[in-house]
Amino acid sequence: MKYSNAWHLRDIILLTLIAIFFGVIYWIVGPVYNILTVALTPVGLGPAANDILMGIWVMAGPLAGYLFKKIGSATLGEFLGAVVEMFLGGQWGASTMISGVVQGVASELGFAFTGYKRYDWFSLNLSVLTTTIVTFGWDMIRNGYAQYHIGLLIALFIIRLVSTWIFAGVLAKAIVNLLDRTHLMQSRTR
Amino acid sequence: MNPSLKFLLAVLIALEISFTNTWMVNVGLALIGLIIILSSRPNLKRLALLFFVPLIPAFALAFAILLQSNAGIHFALVLFTRIYAYVFVGSAATLTTSVSDLVMSLEQNAHIPSKFAYGFLGAFNLLPKIVSEVNIIRAAGNMRGQALHIWSPQLYFKAILASLDWSENLAEAMTSHGFSEGAPRTYFKQIRIRWWDWLIMLGSLGLLQVALFGLHLQ
């Protein structure tokens, strides 16, 4: 199947709105990250909170890629979400923009590997996998994960993979299924 | 300073300190960021948040290094100060720039297509409406005895439906106000890159290299 790659004004607005919505939902639904981090820090497992919740942060990317079926939609969706988060006053400051690009490109890779031809359960899962691997690589540098003992490192990777799969895979698919039943997206992205 | 260059500089600094391990440079950057933040006269609550909120991830990362690795106290200190450098440098950029100035600069200086610039701007301006819409969706769910959690697909589904509706309306509104994709535009507010913008950016990056190398050689 062939998908149009042209971006029109309403696609751009829609993508930005969805990115902001995801940022705001995370913002409103609660300071889960802080509570979890505070609880885990005394045993030295604070960073695990980051991996447990990773799926929520990176969800917009695979979902946008899957919804819009255009080159660059995953990257753009994720990056815009990050910019919004930074302007809202996120905890990571200027590095949020870099994380946004890293996460966006990471989820884009999954769709790029299929040549932007497949948009199904397989390509979504591929996107989940690339997202996990690339963002984990970035955390090895930025957050010093590379220094941890190998056992913890493997545990963190598995936690992140499961979290990303649940949110960016299973939940994203459930959202798309609901949308498919409305037939609203098909009439827009021919 | 020119908004596009300001954000580029903030990102480049953040990128560079992600790969370097000199805590004194991180502290220096955080201090410079703090001075710029203070010069923008933020309110006290915002300032307090800026100090306390990064404490959580900063402590988490530092403790994890101390307890779960052999990297030692120096690396823990690097990670701790790195978070503050990220946040203060980032806030120095966001607190001194309005979203509309940034978008206009990106359009005029970085030559982003105008449909992207104005599309983003239109959507960003709906931010307060989006916040209230999320509350409405959750309240509507509660009224029907259906609690919507962060893992509920319905929450996102309804948010996307609202986005579909609004994006259609906003795009039509912009078109009916004379906006056309790809048409040449003139600018009411001209944003230029001056020579001192380049000087500040290249000078800051140069100083950062000197600081990083100087402290590394010591």
Coordinates of C-alpha atoms in Angstrom, one line a residue:
Chain A
M1 CA 0.0 0.0 0.0
K2 CA 1.2 3.5 -0.8
Y3 CA 0.9 6.3 1.7
S4 CA 1.1 10.0 0.9
N5 CA 4.1 11.8 2.4
A6 CA 3.0 15.4 2.0
W7 CA 2.4 17.3 5.2
H8 CA -0.6 19.6 5.2
L9 CA -1.5 22.3 7.7
R10 CA -4.1 20.2 9.4
D11 CA -1.7 17.2 9.7
I12 CA 0.9 19.4 11.3
I13 CA -1.6 20.9 13.7
L14 CA -3.0 17.4 14.5
L15 CA 0.4 16.0 15.2
T16 CA 1.3 18.9 17.4
L17 CA -2.0 18.7 19.3
I18 CA -1.5 15.0 19.9
A19 CA 2.0 15.5 21.1
I20 CA 0.9 18.2 23.5
F21 CA -2.0 16.1 24.7
F22 CA 0.4 13.3 25.6
G23 CA 2.7 15.7 27.4
V24 CA -0.3 17.1 29.4
I25 CA -1.8 13.7 30.2
Y26 CA 1.5 12.7 31.7
W27 CA 1.7 16.0 33.5
I28 CA -1.8 15.8 35.0
V29 CA -2.0 12.1 35.8
G30 CA 0.6 12.6 38.4
P31 CA 4.0 12.8 39.9
V32 CA 4.4 9.0 39.6
Y33 CA 8.0 9.3 38.6
N34 CA 9.0 11.4 41.6
I35 CA 7.2 9.1 44.1
L36 CA 8.7 6.0 42.5
T37 CA 12.2 7.6 42.3
V38 CA 12.1 8.7 46.0
A39 CA 11.0 5.2 47.0
L40 CA 13.8 3.5 45.1
T41 CA 16.7 5.9 45.7
P42 CA 17.7 4.6 49.2
V43 CA 18.5 1.2 47.8
G44 CA 20.4 2.8 44.9
L45 CA 17.7 1.8 42.3
G46 CA 16.4 5.3 41.6
P47 CA 17.1 5.1 37.9
A48 CA 14.8 2.0 37.6
A49 CA 11.9 4.5 38.0
N50 CA 13.1 6.0 34.7
D51 CA 13.0 2.6 33.0
I52 CA 9.7 1.5 34.6
L53 CA 8.0 4.6 33.2
M54 CA 10.0 4.8 29.9
G55 CA 7.0 3.5 27.9
I56 CA 4.8 6.5 28.8
W57 CA 7.4 9.0 27.7
V58 CA 8.2 7.3 24.4
M59 CA 4.6 6.4 23.6
A60 CA 3.9 9.4 21.3
G61 CA 6.6 8.4 18.8
P62 CA 5.5 4.9 17.7
L63 CA 1.8 5.9 17.9
A64 CA 2.4 9.0 15.7
G65 CA 4.4 6.9 13.2
Y66 CA 1.6 4.3 13.1
L67 CA -1.2 6.9 12.9
F68 CA 0.2 9.2 10.3
K69 CA 2.1 6.7 8.2
K70 CA 4.5 9.4 6.9
I71 CA 8.3 9.6 6.9
G72 CA 9.3 11.6 10.0
S73 CA 6.0 11.5 11.8
A74 CA 7.4 9.5 14.7
T75 CA 10.4 11.7 15.1
L76 CA 8.4 14.9 14.9
G77 CA 5.7 13.7 17.3
E78 CA 8.2 12.7 19.9
F79 CA 10.3 15.8 19.5
L80 CA 7.4 18.2 19.8
G81 CA 6.2 16.4 22.9
A82 CA 9.7 16.9 24.4
V83 CA 9.7 20.6 23.5
V84 CA 6.3 21.1 25.1
E85 CA 7.6 19.3 28.2
M86 CA 10.6 21.6 28.4
F87 CA 8.4 24.7 28.2
L88 CA 6.1 23.3 30.9
G89 CA 9.3 23.1 33.1
G90 CA 10.4 19.5 32.8
Q91 CA 13.0 17.9 35.2
W92 CA 15.6 17.4 32.5
G93 CA 15.9 21.0 31.1
A94 CA 17.8 21.4 27.9
S95 CA 18.6 17.7 27.6
T96 CA 14.9 17.1 27.0
M97 CA 15.2 18.3 23.5
I98 CA 18.1 15.9 22.8
S99 CA 16.1 13.1 24.4
G100 CA 13.2 14.0 22.2
V101 CA 15.3 13.7 19.1
V102 CA 16.9 10.5 20.3
Q103 CA 13.6 8.9 21.2
G104 CA 12.0 10.1 18.0
V105 CA 14.7 8.8 15.7
A106 CA 14.7 5.6 17.8
S107 CA 11.0 4.9 17.2
E108 CA 11.3 6.0 13.6
L109 CA 13.9 3.4 12.9
G110 CA 11.4 0.6 13.5
F111 CA 9.2 1.9 10.6
A112 CA 12.3 2.8 8.5
F113 CA 13.5 -0.8 8.7
T114 CA 10.3 -1.9 6.9
G115 CA 10.8 0.7 4.3
Y116 CA 7.7 2.6 5.5
K117 CA 5.7 0.0 3.8
R118 CA 4.3 -2.0 6.7
Y119 CA 2.1 -0.5 9.4
D120 CA 1.0 -3.4 11.4
W121 CA 1.6 -5.3 14.7
F122 CA 5.1 -6.3 13.4
S123 CA 6.3 -2.8 12.5
L124 CA 4.9 -1.5 15.8
N125 CA 6.8 -4.1 17.7
L126 CA 10.0 -3.4 15.7
S127 CA 9.6 0.2 16.6
V128 CA 9.3 -0.7 20.3
L129 CA 12.5 -2.7 20.0
T130 CA 14.5 0.0 18.3
T131 CA 13.2 2.6 20.8
T132 CA 14.3 0.5 23.7
I133 CA 17.8 -0.2 22.3
V134 CA 18.6 3.3 21.2
T135 CA 17.2 5.1 24.3
F136 CA 19.1 2.7 26.5
G137 CA 22.3 3.4 24.6
W138 CA 21.7 7.1 25.2
D139 CA 21.1 6.6 28.9
M140 CA 24.3 4.6 29.2
I141 CA 26.1 7.8 28.2
R142 CA 23.9 10.6 29.7
N143 CA 22.9 9.0 33.0
G144 CA 26.0 6.9 33.5
Y145 CA 24.3 3.6 33.1
A146 CA 27.5 2.2 31.5
Q147 CA 29.1 2.2 35.0
Y148 CA 26.5 -0.2 36.6
H149 CA 27.2 -3.8 37.4
I150 CA 26.2 -6.0 34.5
G151 CA 23.3 -7.7 36.4
L152 CA 21.6 -4.4 37.1
L153 CA 22.2 -3.3 33.6
I154 CA 20.5 -6.3 32.2
A155 CA 17.6 -5.9 34.6
L156 CA 17.1 -2.3 33.7
F157 CA 17.1 -3.1 30.0
I158 CA 14.5 -5.8 30.5
I159 CA 12.3 -3.5 32.6
R160 CA 12.6 -0.8 29.9
L161 CA 11.7 -3.3 27.1
V162 CA 8.6 -4.5 29.0
S163 CA 7.5 -1.0 29.8
T164 CA 8.0 0.3 26.3
W165 CA 6.2 -2.8 24.9
I166 CA 3.2 -2.3 27.2
F167 CA 2.7 1.4 26.5
A168 CA 4.1 2.0 23.0
G169 CA 3.1 -1.4 21.8
V170 CA 0.0 -2.9 23.4
L171 CA -1.6 0.4 24.5
A172 CA -0.8 2.2 21.3
K173 CA -2.4 -0.7 19.4
A174 CA -5.5 -0.5 21.6
I175 CA -5.8 3.2 20.9
V176 CA -5.4 2.7 17.1
N177 CA -8.0 -0.1 17.2
L178 CA -10.5 2.3 18.8
L179 CA -9.7 4.9 16.2
D180 CA -10.0 2.5 13.3
R181 CA -13.6 1.7 14.4
T182 CA -14.4 5.4 14.0
H183 CA -13.0 5.5 10.4
L184 CA -11.9 9.1 11.1
M185 CA -8.2 8.7 10.4
Q186 CA -8.6 6.8 7.0
S187 CA -10.6 9.7 5.5
R188 CA -7.7 12.0 6.4
T189 CA -4.5 10.2 5.6
R190 CA -5.1 8.7 2.2
Chain B
M1 CA 20.1 36.9 21.6
N2 CA 18.5 35.5 18.5
P3 CA 16.0 32.7 19.7
S4 CA 17.1 30.1 17.2
L5 CA 20.8 30.5 18.0
K6 CA 20.0 30.6 21.7
F7 CA 18.3 27.2 21.6
L8 CA 20.9 25.7 19.4
L9 CA 23.6 26.9 21.9
A10 CA 21.6 25.3 24.8
V11 CA 21.3 22.0 23.0
L12 CA 25.0 22.0 21.9
I13 CA 26.1 22.7 25.5
A14 CA 23.8 19.9 26.9
L15 CA 25.1 17.5 24.2
E16 CA 28.7 18.3 25.0
I17 CA 28.4 17.9 28.8
S18 CA 26.6 14.6 28.3
F19 CA 29.9 13.2 27.0
T20 CA 32.3 14.9 29.4
N21 CA 33.0 14.3 33.0
T22 CA 34.1 17.6 34.6
W23 CA 31.9 18.5 37.5
M24 CA 33.4 22.0 37.9
V25 CA 32.3 22.9 34.3
N26 CA 28.8 21.6 35.1
V27 CA 28.6 23.8 38.2
G28 CA 29.9 26.8 36.2
L29 CA 27.3 26.3 33.5
A30 CA 24.6 25.9 36.1
L31 CA 25.7 29.2 37.8
I32 CA 25.7 31.1 34.4
G33 CA 22.3 29.7 33.7
L34 CA 21.1 30.8 37.1
I35 CA 22.3 34.3 36.6
I36 CA 20.4 34.5 33.3
I37 CA 17.3 33.0 34.9
L38 CA 17.5 35.6 37.8
S39 CA 17.9 38.4 35.3
S40 CA 14.6 37.5 33.8
R41 CA 13.0 38.0 37.3
P42 CA 11.1 34.8 37.7
N43 CA 8.6 34.5 40.5
L44 CA 9.7 32.8 43.7
K45 CA 7.6 29.7 43.3
R46 CA 9.1 29.0 39.9
L47 CA 12.6 29.6 41.2
A48 CA 12.0 27.2 44.2
L49 CA 10.7 24.5 41.8
L50 CA 13.8 24.9 39.6
F51 CA 16.0 24.1 42.6
F52 CA 13.9 21.3 44.1
V53 CA 12.5 19.4 41.2
P54 CA 15.9 18.3 39.7
L55 CA 17.0 17.2 43.2
I56 CA 15.0 13.9 42.8
P57 CA 16.6 12.6 39.6
A58 CA 20.0 14.0 40.6
F59 CA 20.0 12.2 43.9
A60 CA 18.7 9.0 42.3
L61 CA 21.5 8.9 39.8
A62 CA 24.2 9.8 42.3
F63 CA 23.0 7.2 44.8
A64 CA 22.7 4.5 42.2
I65 CA 26.4 5.1 41.1
L66 CA 27.6 5.0 44.7
L67 CA 25.7 1.8 45.6
Q68 CA 25.5 -0.1 42.3
S69 CA 28.8 0.5 40.6
N70 CA 32.5 0.9 41.2
A71 CA 32.7 4.3 39.5
G72 CA 33.1 6.2 42.8
I73 CA 32.2 9.6 44.3
H74 CA 33.7 11.7 41.5
F75 CA 31.4 10.2 38.8
A76 CA 28.4 10.5 41.1
L77 CA 29.2 14.2 41.5
V78 CA 29.5 14.6 37.8
L79 CA 26.0 13.1 37.2
F80 CA 24.5 15.1 40.0
T81 CA 25.9 18.4 38.7
R82 CA 25.1 17.5 35.1
I83 CA 21.3 17.4 35.9
Y84 CA 21.5 20.9 37.3
A85 CA 23.5 22.2 34.3
Y86 CA 20.9 20.7 32.0
V87 CA 18.0 22.3 33.8
F88 CA 19.5 25.7 34.4
V89 CA 20.9 26.1 30.9
G90 CA 17.6 24.9 29.5
S91 CA 15.5 27.2 31.7
A92 CA 17.8 30.1 30.9
A93 CA 16.7 29.6 27.3
T94 CA 13.0 28.9 27.8
L95 CA 12.4 31.6 30.5
T96 CA 13.8 34.3 28.4
T97 CA 12.1 33.4 25.1
S98 CA 8.4 33.3 24.2
V99 CA 7.2 30.4 22.1
S100 CA 6.0 32.8 19.4
D101 CA 9.4 34.6 19.2
L102 CA 11.1 31.2 18.9
V103 CA 8.7 30.0 16.2
M104 CA 9.1 33.3 14.2
S105 CA 12.8 33.0 14.5
L106 CA 12.7 29.4 13.3
E107 CA 10.7 30.5 10.3
Q108 CA 12.7 33.6 9.4
N109 CA 16.3 32.5 10.4
A110 CA 16.2 28.7 10.3
H111 CA 13.9 28.7 7.2
I112 CA 11.4 26.1 8.5
P113 CA 8.4 26.0 6.1
S114 CA 5.8 28.5 7.2
K115 CA 3.1 25.8 7.4
F116 CA 5.1 24.1 10.1
A117 CA 5.8 27.3 12.0
Y118 CA 2.2 28.5 12.0
G119 CA 0.8 25.0 12.5
F120 CA 3.0 24.6 15.6
L121 CA 2.1 28.0 16.9
G122 CA -1.6 27.5 16.5
A123 CA -1.4 24.2 18.3
F124 CA 0.8 25.5 21.1
N125 CA -1.7 28.3 21.8
L126 CA -4.3 25.7 22.5
L127 CA -2.3 24.4 25.5
P128 CA -4.7 25.8 28.2
K129 CA -7.6 24.3 26.3
I130 CA -5.8 21.0 26.1
V131 CA -5.3 21.0 29.9
S132 CA -8.9 21.6 30.6
E133 CA -10.0 19.1 27.9
V134 CA -8.0 16.3 29.7
N135 CA -9.7 17.3 32.9
I136 CA -13.1 17.2 31.2
I137 CA -12.4 13.8 29.7
R138 CA -11.5 12.4 33.1
A139 CA -14.4 14.0 34.9
A140 CA -16.8 12.7 32.2
G141 CA -15.3 9.2 32.8
N142 CA -15.7 9.5 36.6
M143 CA -19.3 10.5 36.2
R144 CA -20.1 7.3 34.5
G145 CA -18.1 5.4 37.1
Q146 CA -15.3 4.8 34.7
A147 CA -11.9 5.8 36.1
L148 CA -9.5 6.7 33.3
H149 CA -5.9 5.9 34.2
I150 CA -2.7 6.6 32.4
W151 CA -3.0 3.1 30.9
S152 CA -6.6 3.4 29.7
P153 CA -6.8 3.6 25.9
Q154 CA -10.1 5.5 26.1
L155 CA -8.3 8.5 27.7
Y156 CA -5.9 8.8 24.7
F157 CA -8.7 7.9 22.2
K158 CA -10.8 10.8 23.4
A159 CA -7.8 13.1 23.4
I160 CA -7.1 12.2 19.8
L161 CA -10.7 12.7 18.8
A162 CA -10.6 16.2 20.3
S163 CA -7.3 16.8 18.4
L164 CA -8.9 15.7 15.1
D165 CA -11.8 18.0 15.7
W166 CA -9.7 21.0 16.7
S167 CA -7.0 20.6 14.0
E168 CA -9.7 20.6 11.3
N169 CA -11.3 23.8 12.8
L170 CA -8.0 25.5 13.3
A171 CA -6.7 24.7 9.8
E172 CA -9.9 26.0 8.3
A173 CA -9.8 29.1 10.4
M174 CA -6.2 29.8 9.3
T175 CA -7.1 29.2 5.6
S176 CA -10.1 31.5 5.9
H177 CA -7.8 34.2 7.3
G178 CA -5.8 34.0 4.2
F179 CA -3.1 31.6 5.2
S180 CA -1.9 29.5 2.2
E181 CA 0.7 26.7 2.3
G182 CA 3.9 27.5 0.5
A183 CA 2.9 31.0 -0.5
P184 CA 5.6 33.7 0.0
R185 CA 5.1 35.8 3.1
T186 CA 6.1 39.2 4.5
Y187 CA 6.8 39.6 8.2
F188 CA 5.3 42.2 10.5
K189 CA 8.0 41.4 13.1
Q190 CA 11.4 40.9 11.5
I191 CA 13.9 38.8 13.5
R192 CA 17.5 39.0 12.3
I193 CA 20.7 37.3 13.3
R194 CA 23.2 40.0 14.2
W195 CA 26.9 39.6 14.3
W196 CA 26.9 39.6 18.1
D197 CA 24.5 36.6 18.1
W198 CA 27.2 34.6 16.3
L199 CA 29.9 36.1 18.6
I200 CA 28.0 35.1 21.8
M201 CA 27.3 31.6 20.4
L202 CA 30.8 30.8 19.1
G203 CA 32.4 32.6 22.0
S204 CA 30.5 30.6 24.6
L205 CA 31.3 27.3 22.8
G206 CA 35.0 28.3 22.6
L207 CA 35.1 29.2 26.3
L208 CA 33.4 25.8 27.1
Q209 CA 36.1 23.9 25.2
V210 CA 38.9 25.9 26.9
A211 CA 37.3 25.2 30.3
L212 CA 36.8 21.5 29.6
F213 CA 40.3 21.0 28.3
G214 CA 42.0 23.2 30.9
L215 CA 40.4 21.3 33.7
H216 CA 41.0 18.0 32.0
L217 CA 44.7 18.6 31.8
Q218 CA 45.1 19.7 35.4

